[in-house]
Tab-separated table of C-alpha atoms in Angstrom:
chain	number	residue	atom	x	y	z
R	1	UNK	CA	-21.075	57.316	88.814
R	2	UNK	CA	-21.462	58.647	85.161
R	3	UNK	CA	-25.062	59.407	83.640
R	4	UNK	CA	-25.381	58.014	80.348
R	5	UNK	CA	-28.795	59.606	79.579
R	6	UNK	CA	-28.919	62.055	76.878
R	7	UNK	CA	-31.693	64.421	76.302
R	8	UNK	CA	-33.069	62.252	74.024
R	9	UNK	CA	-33.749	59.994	76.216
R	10	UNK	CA	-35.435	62.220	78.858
R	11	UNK	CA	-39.240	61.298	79.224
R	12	UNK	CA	-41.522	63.542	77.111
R	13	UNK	CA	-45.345	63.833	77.964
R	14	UNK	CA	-46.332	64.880	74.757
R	15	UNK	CA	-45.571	61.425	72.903
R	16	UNK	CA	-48.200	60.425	71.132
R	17	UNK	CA	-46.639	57.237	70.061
R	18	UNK	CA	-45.280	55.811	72.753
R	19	UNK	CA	-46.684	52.255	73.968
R	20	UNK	CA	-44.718	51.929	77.895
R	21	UNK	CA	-46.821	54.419	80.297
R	22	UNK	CA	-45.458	54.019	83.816
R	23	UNK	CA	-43.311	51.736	85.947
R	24	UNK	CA	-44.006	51.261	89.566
R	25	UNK	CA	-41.235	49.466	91.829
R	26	UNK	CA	-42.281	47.296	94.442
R	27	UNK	CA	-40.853	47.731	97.585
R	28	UNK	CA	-41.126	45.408	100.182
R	29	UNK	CA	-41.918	47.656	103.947
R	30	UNK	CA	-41.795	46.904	107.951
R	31	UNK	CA	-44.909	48.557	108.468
R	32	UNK	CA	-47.567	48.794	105.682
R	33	UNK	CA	-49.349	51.628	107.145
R	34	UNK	CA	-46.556	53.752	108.372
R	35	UNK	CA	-45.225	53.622	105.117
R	36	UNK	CA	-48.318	54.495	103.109
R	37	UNK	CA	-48.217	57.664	106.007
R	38	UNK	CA	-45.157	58.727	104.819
R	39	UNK	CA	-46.153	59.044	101.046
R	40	UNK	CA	-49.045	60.391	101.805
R	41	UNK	CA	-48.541	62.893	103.840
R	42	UNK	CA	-44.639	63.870	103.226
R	43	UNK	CA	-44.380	63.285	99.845
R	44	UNK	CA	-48.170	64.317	98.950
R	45	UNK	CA	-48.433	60.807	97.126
R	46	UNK	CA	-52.357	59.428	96.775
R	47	UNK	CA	-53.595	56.026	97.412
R	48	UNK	CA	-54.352	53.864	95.193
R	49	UNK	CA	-54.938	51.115	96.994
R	50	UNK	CA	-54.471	48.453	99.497
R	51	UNK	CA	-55.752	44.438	99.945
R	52	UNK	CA	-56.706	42.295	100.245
R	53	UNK	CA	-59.621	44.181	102.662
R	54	UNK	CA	-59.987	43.210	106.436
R	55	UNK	CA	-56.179	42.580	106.791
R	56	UNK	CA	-53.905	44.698	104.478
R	57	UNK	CA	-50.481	43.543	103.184
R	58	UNK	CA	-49.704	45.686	100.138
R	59	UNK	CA	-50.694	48.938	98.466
R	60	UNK	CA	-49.716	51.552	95.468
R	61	UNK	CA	-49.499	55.350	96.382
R	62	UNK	CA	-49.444	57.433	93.110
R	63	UNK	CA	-48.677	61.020	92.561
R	64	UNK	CA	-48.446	62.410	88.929
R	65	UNK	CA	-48.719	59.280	86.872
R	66	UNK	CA	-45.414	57.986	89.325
R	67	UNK	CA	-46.789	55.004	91.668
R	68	UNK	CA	-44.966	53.083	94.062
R	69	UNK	CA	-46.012	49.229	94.933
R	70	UNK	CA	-45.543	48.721	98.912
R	71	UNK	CA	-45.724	44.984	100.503
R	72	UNK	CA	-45.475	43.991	103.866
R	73	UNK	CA	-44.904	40.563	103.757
R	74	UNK	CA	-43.402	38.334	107.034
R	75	UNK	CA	-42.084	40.217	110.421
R	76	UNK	CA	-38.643	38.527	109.599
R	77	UNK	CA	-38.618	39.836	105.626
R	78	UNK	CA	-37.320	43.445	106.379
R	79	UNK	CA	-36.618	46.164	103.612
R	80	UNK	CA	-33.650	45.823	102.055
R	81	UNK	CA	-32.823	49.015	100.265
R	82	UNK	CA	-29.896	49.004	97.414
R	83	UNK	CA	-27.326	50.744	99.243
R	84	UNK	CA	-27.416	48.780	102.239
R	85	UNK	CA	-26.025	46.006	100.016
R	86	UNK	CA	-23.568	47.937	97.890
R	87	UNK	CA	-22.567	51.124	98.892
R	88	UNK	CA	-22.111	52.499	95.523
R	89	UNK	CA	-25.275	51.612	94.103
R	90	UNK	CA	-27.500	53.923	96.099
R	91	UNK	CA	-30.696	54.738	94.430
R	92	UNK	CA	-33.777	52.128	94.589
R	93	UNK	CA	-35.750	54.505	91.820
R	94	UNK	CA	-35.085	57.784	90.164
R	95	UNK	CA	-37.768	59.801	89.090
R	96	UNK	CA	-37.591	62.489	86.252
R	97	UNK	CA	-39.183	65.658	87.487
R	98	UNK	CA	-39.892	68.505	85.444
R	99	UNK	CA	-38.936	71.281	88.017
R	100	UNK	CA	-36.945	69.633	90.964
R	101	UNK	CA	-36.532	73.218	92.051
R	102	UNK	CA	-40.065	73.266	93.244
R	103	UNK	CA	-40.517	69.947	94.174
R	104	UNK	CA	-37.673	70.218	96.411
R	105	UNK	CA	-39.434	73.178	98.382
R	106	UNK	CA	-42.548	71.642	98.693
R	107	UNK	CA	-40.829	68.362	100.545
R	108	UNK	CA	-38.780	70.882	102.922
R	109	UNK	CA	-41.829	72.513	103.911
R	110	UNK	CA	-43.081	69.286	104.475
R	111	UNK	CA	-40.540	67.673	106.746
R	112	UNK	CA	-38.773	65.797	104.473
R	113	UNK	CA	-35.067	64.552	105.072
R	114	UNK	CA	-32.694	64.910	102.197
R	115	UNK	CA	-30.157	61.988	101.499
R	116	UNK	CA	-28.259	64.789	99.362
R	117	UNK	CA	-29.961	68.547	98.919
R	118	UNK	CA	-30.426	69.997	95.662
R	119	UNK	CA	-27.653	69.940	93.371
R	120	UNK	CA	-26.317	67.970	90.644
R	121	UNK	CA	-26.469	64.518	91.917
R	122	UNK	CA	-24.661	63.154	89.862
R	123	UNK	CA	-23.147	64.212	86.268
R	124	UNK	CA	-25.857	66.370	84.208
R	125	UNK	CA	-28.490	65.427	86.660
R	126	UNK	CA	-29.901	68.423	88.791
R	127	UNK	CA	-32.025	67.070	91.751
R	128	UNK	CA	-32.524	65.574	95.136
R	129	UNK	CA	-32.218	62.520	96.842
R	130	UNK	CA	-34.698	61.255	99.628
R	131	UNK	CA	-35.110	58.231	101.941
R	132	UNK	CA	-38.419	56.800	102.576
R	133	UNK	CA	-39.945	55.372	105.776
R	134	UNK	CA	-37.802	52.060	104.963
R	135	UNK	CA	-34.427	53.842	103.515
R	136	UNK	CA	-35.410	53.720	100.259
R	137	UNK	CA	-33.173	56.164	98.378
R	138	UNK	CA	-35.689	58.157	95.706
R	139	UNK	CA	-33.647	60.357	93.489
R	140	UNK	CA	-35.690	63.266	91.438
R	141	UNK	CA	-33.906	64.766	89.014
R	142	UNK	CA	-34.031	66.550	85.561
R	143	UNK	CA	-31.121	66.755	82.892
R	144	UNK	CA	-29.269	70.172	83.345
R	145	UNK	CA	-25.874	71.590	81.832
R	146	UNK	CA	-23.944	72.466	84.797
């Protein structure tokens, strides 16, 4: 897997101009509650929210302008995370952090279990990969000469 990304093309929060702010995937969960749980408290994610009130299917957690859409929908409809349908393709999102160094640390100390430890993950991209409550594989990353 070859990164195509150029430096360019790496996110900068100073644009002034720029019209797209944020992209949250949606990723459908087993357990609402013990997912929101693990963003929360492992990843040090916020909640949004979750609805509709009395009897909760779906929810955002945010952290740092990144949010994350979570929906529980049937007992049968079970997550279904990239690489468990092509082994190759195994990243559901990748998030571009400014110091994965750091952010790395802080999910160790947390309890966190690493899909692949800090390194370059792939080529020019220094970071970490992570699986959620539901095997979602989150890569954070920034673009580093080796």
């Amino acid at each position: 897997m070859n990164s195509t990304m150029t430096t360019s093309q790496a996110p900068n929060p100073d644009e002034t101009t720029r019209n797209l702010v944020s992209i949250s995937p949606f990723f459908i969960v087993k357990d609402l509650q013990a997912s929101i749980r693990y963003y929360v408290e492992r990843l040090g994610f916020q909640l949004d929210f979750q609805g509709p009130e009395g009897d909760p299917y779906y929810a955002g957690v945010k952290r740092d302008g990144v949010g994350i859409m979570l929906k529980a929908i049937l007992p049968d409809v079970l997550p279904r995370p990239n690489h468990s349908r092509h082994e190759w393709a195994r990243w559901d999102a990748y998030i571009y952090t400014l110091d994965p160094d750091i952010l790395f640390d802080e999910f160790r100390q947390q309890g966190v279990s690493f899909v692949k430890e800090l390194s370059f993950i792939d080529e020019g991209l220094w970071g970490f990969e992570i699986a959620d409550a539901d095997g979602y594989v989150l890569a954070f990353f920034r673009l580093r000469k080796e």
